JSON list of C-alpha atoms in Angstrom, two decimals:
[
{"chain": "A", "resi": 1, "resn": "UNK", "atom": "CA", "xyz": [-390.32, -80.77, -93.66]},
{"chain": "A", "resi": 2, "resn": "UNK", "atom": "CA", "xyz": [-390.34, -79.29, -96.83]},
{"chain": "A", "resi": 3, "resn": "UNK", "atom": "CA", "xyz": [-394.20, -79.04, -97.31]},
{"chain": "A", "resi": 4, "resn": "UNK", "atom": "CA", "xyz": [-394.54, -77.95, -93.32]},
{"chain": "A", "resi": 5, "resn": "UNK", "atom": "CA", "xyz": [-392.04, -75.27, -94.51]},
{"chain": "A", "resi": 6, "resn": "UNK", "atom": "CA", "xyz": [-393.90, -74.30, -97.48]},
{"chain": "A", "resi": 7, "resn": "UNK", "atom": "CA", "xyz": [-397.49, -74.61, -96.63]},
{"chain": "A", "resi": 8, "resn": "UNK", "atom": "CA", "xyz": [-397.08, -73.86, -92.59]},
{"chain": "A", "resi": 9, "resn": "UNK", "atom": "CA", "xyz": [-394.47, -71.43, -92.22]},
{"chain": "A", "resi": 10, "resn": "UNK", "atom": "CA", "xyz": [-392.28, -71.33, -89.72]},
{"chain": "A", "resi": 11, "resn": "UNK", "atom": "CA", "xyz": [-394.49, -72.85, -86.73]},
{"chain": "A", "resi": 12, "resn": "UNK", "atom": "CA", "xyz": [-392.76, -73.06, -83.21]},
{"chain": "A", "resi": 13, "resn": "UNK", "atom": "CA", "xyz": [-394.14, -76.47, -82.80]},
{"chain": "A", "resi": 14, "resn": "UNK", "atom": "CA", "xyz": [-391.94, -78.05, -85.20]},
{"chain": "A", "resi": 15, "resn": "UNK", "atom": "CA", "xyz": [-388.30, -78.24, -84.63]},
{"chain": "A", "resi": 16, "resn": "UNK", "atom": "CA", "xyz": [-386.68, -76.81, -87.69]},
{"chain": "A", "resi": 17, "resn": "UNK", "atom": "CA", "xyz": [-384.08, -78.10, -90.39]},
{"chain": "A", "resi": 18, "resn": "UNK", "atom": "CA", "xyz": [-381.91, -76.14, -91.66]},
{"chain": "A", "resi": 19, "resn": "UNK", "atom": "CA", "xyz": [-380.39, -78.09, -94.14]},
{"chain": "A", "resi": 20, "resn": "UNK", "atom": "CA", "xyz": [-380.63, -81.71, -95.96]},
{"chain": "A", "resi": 21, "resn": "UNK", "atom": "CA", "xyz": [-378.22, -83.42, -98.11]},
{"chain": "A", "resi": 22, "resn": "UNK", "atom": "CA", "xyz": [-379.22, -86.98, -99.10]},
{"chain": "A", "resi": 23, "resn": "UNK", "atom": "CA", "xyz": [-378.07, -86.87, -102.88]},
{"chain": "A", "resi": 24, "resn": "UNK", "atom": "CA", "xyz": [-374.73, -87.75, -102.44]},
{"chain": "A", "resi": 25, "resn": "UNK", "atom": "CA", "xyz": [-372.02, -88.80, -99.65]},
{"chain": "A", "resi": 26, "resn": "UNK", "atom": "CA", "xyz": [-371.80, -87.17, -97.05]},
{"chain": "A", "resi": 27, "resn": "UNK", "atom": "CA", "xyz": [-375.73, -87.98, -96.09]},
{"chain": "A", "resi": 28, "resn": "UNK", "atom": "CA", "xyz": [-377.10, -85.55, -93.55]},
{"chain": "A", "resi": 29, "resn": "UNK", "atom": "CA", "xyz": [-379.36, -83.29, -91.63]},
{"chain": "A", "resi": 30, "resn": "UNK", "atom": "CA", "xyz": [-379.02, -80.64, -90.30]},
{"chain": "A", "resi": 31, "resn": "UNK", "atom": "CA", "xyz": [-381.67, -79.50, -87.35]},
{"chain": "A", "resi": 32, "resn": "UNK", "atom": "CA", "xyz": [-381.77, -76.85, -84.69]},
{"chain": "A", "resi": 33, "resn": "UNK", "atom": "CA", "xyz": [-380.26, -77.52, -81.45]},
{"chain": "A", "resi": 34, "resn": "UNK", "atom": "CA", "xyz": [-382.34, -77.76, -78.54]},
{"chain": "A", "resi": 35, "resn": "UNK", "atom": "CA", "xyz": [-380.91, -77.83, -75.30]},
{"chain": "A", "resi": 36, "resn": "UNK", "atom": "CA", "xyz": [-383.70, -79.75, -72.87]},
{"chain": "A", "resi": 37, "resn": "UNK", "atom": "CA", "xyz": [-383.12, -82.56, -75.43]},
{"chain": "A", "resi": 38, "resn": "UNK", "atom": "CA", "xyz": [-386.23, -84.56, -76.02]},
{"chain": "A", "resi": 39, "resn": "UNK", "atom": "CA", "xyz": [-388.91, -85.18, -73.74]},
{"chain": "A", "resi": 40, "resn": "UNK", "atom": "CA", "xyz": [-387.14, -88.09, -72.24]},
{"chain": "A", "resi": 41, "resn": "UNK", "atom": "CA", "xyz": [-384.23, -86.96, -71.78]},
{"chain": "A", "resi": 42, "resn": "UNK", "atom": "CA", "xyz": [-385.85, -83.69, -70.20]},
{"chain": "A", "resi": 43, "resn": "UNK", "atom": "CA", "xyz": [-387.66, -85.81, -67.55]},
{"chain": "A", "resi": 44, "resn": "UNK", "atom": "CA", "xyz": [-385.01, -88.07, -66.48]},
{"chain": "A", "resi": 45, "resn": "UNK", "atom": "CA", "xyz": [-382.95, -85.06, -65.87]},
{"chain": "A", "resi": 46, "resn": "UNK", "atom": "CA", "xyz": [-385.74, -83.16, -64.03]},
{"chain": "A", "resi": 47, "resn": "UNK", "atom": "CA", "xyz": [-385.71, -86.75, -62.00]},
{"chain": "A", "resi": 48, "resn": "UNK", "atom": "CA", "xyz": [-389.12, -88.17, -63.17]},
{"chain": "A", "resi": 49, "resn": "UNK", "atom": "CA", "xyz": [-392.45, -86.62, -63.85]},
{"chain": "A", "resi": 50, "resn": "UNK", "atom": "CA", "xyz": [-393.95, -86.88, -60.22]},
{"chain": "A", "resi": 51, "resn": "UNK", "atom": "CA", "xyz": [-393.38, -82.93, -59.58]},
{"chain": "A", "resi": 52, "resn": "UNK", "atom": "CA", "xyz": [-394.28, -82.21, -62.87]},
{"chain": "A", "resi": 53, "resn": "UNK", "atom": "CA", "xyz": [-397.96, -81.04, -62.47]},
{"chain": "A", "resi": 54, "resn": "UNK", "atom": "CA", "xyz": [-400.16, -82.94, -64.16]},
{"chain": "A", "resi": 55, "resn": "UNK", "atom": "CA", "xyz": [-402.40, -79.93, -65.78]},
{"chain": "A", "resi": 56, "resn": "UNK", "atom": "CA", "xyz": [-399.07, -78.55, -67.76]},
{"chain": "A", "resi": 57, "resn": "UNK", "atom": "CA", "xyz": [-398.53, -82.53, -68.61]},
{"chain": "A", "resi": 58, "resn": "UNK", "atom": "CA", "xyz": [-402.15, -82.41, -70.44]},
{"chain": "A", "resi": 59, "resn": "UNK", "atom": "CA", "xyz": [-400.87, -78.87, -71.59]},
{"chain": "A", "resi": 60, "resn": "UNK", "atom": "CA", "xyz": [-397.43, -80.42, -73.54]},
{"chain": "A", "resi": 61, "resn": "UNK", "atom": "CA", "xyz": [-399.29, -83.28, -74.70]},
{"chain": "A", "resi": 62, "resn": "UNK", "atom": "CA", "xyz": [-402.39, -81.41, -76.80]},
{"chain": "A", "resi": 63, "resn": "UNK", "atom": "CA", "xyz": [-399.38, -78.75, -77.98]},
{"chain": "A", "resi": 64, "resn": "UNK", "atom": "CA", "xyz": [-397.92, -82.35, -79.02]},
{"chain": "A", "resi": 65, "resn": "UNK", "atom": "CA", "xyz": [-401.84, -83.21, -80.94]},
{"chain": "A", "resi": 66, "resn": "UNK", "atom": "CA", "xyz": [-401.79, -79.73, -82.35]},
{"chain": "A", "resi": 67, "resn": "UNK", "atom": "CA", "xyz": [-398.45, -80.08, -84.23]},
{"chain": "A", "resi": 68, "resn": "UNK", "atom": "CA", "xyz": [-399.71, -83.82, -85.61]},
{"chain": "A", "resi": 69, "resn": "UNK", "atom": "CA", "xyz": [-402.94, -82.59, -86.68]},
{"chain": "A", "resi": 70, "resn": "UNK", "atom": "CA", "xyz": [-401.44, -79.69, -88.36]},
{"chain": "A", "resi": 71, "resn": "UNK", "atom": "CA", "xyz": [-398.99, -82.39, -90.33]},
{"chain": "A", "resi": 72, "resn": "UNK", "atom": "CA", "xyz": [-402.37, -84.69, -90.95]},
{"chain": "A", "resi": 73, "resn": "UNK", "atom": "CA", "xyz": [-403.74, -81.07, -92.91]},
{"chain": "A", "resi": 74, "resn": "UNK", "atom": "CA", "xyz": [-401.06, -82.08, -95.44]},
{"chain": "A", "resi": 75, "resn": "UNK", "atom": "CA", "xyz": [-401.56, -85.66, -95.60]},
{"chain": "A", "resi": 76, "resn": "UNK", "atom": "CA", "xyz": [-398.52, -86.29, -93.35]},
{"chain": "A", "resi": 77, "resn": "UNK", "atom": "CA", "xyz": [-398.29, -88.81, -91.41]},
{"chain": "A", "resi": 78, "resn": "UNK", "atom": "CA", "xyz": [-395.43, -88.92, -89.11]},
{"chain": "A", "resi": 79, "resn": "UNK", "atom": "CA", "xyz": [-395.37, -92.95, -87.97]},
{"chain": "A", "resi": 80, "resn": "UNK", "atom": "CA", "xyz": [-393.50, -92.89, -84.84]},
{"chain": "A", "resi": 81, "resn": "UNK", "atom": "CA", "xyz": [-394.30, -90.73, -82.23]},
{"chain": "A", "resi": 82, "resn": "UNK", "atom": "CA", "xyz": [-392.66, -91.19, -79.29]},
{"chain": "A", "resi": 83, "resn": "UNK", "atom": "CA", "xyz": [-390.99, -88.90, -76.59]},
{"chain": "A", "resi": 84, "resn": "UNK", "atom": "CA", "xyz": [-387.87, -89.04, -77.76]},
{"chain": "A", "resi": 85, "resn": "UNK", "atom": "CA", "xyz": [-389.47, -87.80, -81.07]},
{"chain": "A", "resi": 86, "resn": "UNK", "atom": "CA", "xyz": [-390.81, -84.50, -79.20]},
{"chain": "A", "resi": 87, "resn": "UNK", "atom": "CA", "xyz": [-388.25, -82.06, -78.06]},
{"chain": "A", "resi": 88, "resn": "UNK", "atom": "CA", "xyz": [-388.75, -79.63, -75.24]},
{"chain": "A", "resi": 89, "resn": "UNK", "atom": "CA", "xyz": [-388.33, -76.20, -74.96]},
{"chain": "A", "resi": 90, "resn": "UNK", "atom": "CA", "xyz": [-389.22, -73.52, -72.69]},
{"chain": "A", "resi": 91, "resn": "UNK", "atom": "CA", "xyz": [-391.26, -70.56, -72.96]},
{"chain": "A", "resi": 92, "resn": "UNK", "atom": "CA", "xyz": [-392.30, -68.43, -70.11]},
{"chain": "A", "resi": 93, "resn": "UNK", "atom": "CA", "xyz": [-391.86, -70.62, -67.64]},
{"chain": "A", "resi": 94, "resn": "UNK", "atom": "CA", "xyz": [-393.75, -73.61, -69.56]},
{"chain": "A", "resi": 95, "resn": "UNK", "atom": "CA", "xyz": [-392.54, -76.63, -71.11]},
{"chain": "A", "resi": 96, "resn": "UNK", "atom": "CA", "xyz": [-393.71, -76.67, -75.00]},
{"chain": "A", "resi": 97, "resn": "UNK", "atom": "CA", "xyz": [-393.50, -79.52, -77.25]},
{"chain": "A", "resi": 98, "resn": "UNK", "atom": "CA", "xyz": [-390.97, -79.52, -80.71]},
{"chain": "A", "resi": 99, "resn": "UNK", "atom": "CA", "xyz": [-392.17, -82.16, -83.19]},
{"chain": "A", "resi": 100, "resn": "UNK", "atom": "CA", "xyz": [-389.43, -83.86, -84.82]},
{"chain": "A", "resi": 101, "resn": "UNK", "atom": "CA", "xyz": [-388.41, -86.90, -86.62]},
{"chain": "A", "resi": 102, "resn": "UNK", "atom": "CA", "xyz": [-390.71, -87.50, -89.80]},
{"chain": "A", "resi": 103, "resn": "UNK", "atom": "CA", "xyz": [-387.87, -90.46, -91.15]},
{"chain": "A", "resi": 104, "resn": "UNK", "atom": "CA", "xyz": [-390.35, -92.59, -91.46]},
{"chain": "A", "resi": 105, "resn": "UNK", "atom": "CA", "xyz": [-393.07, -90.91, -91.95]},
{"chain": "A", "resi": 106, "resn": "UNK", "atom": "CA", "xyz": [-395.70, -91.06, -95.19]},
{"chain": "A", "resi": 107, "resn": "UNK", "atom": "CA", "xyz": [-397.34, -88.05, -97.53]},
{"chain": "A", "resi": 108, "resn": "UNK", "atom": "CA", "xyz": [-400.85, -89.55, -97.91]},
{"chain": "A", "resi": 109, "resn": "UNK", "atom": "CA", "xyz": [-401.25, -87.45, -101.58]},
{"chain": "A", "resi": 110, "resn": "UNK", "atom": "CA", "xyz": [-398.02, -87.28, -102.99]},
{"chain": "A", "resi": 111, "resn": "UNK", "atom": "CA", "xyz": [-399.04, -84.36, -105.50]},
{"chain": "A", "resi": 112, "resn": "UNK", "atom": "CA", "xyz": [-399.68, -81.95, -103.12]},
{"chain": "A", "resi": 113, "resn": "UNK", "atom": "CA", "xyz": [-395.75, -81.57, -103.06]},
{"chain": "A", "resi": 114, "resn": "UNK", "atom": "CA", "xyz": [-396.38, -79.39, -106.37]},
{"chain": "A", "resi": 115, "resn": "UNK", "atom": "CA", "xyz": [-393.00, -77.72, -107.28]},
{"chain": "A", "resi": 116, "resn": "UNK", "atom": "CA", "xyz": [-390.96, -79.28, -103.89]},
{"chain": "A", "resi": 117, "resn": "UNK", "atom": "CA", "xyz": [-387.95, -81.28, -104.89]},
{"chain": "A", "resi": 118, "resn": "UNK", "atom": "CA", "xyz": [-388.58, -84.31, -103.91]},
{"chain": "A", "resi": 119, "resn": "UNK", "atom": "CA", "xyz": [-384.81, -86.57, -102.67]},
{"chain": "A", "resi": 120, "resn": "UNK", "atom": "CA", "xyz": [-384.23, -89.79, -101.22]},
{"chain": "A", "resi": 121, "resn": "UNK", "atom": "CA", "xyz": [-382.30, -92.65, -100.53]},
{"chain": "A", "resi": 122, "resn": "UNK", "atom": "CA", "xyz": [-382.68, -95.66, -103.40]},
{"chain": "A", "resi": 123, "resn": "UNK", "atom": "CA", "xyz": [-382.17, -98.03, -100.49]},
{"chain": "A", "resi": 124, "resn": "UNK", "atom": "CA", "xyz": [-382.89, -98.43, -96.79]},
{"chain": "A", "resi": 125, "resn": "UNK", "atom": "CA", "xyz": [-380.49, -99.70, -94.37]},
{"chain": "A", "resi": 126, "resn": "UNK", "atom": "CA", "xyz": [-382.58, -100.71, -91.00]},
{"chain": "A", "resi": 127, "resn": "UNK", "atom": "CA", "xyz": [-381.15, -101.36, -87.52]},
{"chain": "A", "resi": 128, "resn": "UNK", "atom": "CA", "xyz": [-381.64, -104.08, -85.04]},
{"chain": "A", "resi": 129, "resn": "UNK", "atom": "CA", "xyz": [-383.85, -102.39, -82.46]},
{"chain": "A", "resi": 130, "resn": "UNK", "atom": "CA", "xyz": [-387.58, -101.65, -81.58]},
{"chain": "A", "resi": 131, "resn": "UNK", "atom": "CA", "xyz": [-387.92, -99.23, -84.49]},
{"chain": "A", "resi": 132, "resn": "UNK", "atom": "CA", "xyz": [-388.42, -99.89, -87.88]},
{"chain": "A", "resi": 133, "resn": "UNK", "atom": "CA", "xyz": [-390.03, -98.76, -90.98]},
{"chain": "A", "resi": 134, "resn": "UNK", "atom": "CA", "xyz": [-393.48, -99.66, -89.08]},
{"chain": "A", "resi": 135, "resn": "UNK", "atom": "CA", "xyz": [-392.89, -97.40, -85.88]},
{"chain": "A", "resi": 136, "resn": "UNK", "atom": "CA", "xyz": [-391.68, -98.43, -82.52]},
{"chain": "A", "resi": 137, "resn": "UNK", "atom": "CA", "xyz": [-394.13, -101.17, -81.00]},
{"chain": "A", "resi": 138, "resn": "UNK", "atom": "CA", "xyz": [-394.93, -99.55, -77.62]},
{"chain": "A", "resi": 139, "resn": "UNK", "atom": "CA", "xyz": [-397.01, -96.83, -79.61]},
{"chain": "A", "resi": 140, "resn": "UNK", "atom": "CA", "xyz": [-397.77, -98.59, -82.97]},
{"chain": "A", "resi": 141, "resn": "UNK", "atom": "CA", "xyz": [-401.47, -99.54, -83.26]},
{"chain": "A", "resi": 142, "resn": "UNK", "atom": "CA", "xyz": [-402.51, -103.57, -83.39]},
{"chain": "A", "resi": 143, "resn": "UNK", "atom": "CA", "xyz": [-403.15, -102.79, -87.10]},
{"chain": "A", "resi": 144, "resn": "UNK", "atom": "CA", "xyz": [-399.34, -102.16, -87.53]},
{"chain": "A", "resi": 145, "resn": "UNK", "atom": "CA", "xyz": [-398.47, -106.09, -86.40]},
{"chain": "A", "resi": 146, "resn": "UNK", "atom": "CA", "xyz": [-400.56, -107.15, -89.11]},
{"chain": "A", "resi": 147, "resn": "UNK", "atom": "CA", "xyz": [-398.94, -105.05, -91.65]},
{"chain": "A", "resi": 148, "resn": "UNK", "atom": "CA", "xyz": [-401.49, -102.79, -92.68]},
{"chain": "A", "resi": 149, "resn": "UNK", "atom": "CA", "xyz": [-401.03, -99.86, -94.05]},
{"chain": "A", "resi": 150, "resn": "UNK", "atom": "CA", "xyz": [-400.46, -96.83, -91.60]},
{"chain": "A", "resi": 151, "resn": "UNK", "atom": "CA", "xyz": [-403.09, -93.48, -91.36]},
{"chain": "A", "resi": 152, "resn": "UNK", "atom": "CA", "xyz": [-403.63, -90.91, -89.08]},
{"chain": "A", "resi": 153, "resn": "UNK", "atom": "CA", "xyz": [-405.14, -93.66, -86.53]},
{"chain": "A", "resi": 154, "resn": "UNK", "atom": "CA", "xyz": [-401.39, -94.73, -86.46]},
{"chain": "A", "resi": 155, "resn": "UNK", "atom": "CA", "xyz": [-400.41, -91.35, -85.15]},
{"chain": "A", "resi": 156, "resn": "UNK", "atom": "CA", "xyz": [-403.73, -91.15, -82.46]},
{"chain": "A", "resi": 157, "resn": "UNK", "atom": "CA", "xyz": [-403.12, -94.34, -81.01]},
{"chain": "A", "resi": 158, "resn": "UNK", "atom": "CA", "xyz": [-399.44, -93.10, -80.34]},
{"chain": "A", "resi": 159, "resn": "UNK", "atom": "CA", "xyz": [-400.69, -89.56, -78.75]},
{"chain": "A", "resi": 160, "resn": "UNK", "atom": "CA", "xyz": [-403.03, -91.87, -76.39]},
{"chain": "A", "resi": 161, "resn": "UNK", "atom": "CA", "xyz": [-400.19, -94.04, -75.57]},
{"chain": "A", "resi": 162, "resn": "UNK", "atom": "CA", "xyz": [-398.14, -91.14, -74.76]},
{"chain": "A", "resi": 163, "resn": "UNK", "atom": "CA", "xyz": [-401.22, -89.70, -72.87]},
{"chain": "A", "resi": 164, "resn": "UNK", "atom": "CA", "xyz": [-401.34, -92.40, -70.73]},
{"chain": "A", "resi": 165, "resn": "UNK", "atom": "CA", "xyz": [-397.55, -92.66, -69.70]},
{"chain": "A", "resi": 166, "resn": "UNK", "atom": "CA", "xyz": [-397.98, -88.81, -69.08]},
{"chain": "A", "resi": 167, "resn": "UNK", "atom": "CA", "xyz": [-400.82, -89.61, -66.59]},
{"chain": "A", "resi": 168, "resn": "UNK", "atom": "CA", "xyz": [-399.42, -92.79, -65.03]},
{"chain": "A", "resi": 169, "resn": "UNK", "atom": "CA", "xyz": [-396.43, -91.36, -64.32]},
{"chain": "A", "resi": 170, "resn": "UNK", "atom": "CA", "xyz": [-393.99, -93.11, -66.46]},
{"chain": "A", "resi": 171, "resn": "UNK", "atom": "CA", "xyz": [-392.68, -92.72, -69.71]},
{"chain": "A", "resi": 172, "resn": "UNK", "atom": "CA", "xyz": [-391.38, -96.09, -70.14]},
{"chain": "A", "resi": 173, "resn": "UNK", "atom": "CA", "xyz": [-394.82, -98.33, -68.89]},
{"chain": "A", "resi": 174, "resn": "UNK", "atom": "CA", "xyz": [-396.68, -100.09, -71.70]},
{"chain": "A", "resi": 175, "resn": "UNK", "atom": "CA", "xyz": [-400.29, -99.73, -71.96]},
{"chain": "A", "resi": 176, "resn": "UNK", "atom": "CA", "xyz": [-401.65, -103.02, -70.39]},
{"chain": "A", "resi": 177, "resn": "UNK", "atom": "CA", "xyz": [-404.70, -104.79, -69.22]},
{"chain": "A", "resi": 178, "resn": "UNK", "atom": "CA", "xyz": [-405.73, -102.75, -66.33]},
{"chain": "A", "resi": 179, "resn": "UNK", "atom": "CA", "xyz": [-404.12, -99.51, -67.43]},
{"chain": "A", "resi": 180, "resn": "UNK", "atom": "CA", "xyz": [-407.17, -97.60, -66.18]},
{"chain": "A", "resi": 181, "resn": "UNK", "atom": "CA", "xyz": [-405.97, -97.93, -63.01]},
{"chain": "A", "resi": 182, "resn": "UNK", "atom": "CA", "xyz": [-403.39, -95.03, -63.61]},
{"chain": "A", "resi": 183, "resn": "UNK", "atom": "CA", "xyz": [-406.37, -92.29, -63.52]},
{"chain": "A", "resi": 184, "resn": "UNK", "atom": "CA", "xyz": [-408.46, -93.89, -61.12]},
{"chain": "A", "resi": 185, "resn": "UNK", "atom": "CA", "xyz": [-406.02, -91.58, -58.47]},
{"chain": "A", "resi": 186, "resn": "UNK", "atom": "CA", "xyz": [-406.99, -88.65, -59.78]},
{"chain": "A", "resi": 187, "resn": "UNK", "atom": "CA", "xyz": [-411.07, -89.03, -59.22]},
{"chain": "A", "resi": 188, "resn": "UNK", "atom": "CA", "xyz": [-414.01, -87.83, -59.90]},
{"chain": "A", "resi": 189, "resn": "UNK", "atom": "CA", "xyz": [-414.13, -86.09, -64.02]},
{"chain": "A", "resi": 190, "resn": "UNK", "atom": "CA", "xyz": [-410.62, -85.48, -64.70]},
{"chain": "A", "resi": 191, "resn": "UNK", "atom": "CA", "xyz": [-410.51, -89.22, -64.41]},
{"chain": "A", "resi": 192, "resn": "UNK", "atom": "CA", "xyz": [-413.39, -90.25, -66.44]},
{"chain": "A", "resi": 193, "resn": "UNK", "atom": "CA", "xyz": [-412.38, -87.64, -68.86]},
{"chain": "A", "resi": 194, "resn": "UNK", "atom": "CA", "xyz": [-408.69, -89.25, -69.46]},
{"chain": "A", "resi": 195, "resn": "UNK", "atom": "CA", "xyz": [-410.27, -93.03, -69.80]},
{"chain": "A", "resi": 196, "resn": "UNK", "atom": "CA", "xyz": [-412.34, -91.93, -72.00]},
{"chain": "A", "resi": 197, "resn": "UNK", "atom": "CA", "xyz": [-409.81, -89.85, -74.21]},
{"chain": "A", "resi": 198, "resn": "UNK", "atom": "CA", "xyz": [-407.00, -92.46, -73.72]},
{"chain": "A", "resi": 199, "resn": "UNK", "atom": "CA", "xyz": [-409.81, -95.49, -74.56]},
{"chain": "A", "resi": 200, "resn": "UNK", "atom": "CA", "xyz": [-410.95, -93.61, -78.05]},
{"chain": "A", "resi": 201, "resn": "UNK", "atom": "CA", "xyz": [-407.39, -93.17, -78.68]},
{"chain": "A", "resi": 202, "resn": "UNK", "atom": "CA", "xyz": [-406.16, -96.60, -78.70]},
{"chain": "A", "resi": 203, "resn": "UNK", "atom": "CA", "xyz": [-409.34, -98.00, -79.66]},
{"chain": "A", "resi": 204, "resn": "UNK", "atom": "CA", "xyz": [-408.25, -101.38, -81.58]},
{"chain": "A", "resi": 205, "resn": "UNK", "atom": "CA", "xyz": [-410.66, -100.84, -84.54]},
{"chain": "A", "resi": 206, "resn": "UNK", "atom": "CA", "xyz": [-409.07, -97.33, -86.07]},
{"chain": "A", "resi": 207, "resn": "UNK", "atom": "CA", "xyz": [-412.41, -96.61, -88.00]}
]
């Protein structure tokens, strides 16, 4: 957040931090409130996605790609993206995507922190769920069961993941044999279009 901060600015794509204190007890951060919650949370209140048209879906989701390409500029990778990793809020009307969450996320080139302070816990103390120091499985890559090392694939595979669930419908459906199906509704390009976006996405070779 620190290098967004200083080499970004203050971009409305990124939910901000105010403050971070990880030297000594108590251990904490300190980020703007938003009120929709995450993306989750703001379609399960809004009663599912099915009235949610699908053109300002696409819209959220590239505002979503813009924010993680502007974090791969500095070598960031974030590691889990997810929708409860993407906070909404509303401008004119529109849904628009907060990026948050980097805990787990890698600098690729460590030295382009320059003079930023760099602080951090000495040890790590994980929880028994479906998210770990490798990402939650529903949007980590195949390369991330194997233990490989994460890159910006890692974060692509999770945008077409996400992409997908947008355009299915559902925010909680894996991406499966037969997945295509999910576009096959909407016909003609915009289908073709999506397969082909969601298929180069997920791709199981990342190079």
């Amino acid at each position: 957040f620190r290098l967004i901060q200083s080499e970004l600015g203050s971009r409305p794509d990124f939910a901000r931090l105010y403050d971070v204190q990880v030297e000594k007890p108590p251990y904490f951060l300190e980020s703007e409130y938003v009120e929709n919650g995450n993306l989750s949370q703001w379609v399960e209140r809004r009663g599912g996605i099915a009235d949610w048209p699908l053109e300002s879906r696409l819209k959220f989701l590239a505002g979503v790609a813009r924010a993680v390409a502007a974090a791969h500029s500095l070598g960031i990778i974030h590691k889990d993206l997810k929708p409860s990793n993407v906070f909404v809020t509303m401008r004119d009307g529109e849904p628009q995507p907060l990026l948050a969450d980097f805990g787990i996320g890698i600098l690729a080139d460590r030295s382009r922190l320059g003079a930023i302070t760099e602080t951090g816990f000495t040890e790590s103390i994980m929880v028994a769920n479906d998210s770990s120091r490798t990402g939650t499985r529903l949007y980590s890559p195949p390369e991330a069961q194997v233990g490989k090392p994460a890159t910006t694939g890692t974060d692509v595979y999770a945008l077409g993941v996400m992409l997908f669930q947008l355009v299915a419908g559902d925010l909680h459906r894996p991406l499966g044999t037969g997945w295509e199906q999910a576009c096959s509704t909407l016909g003609g390009e915009c289908a073709a279009f999506l397969v082909e976006d969601i298929t180069a996405a997920t791709y199981y070779d990342p190079k």
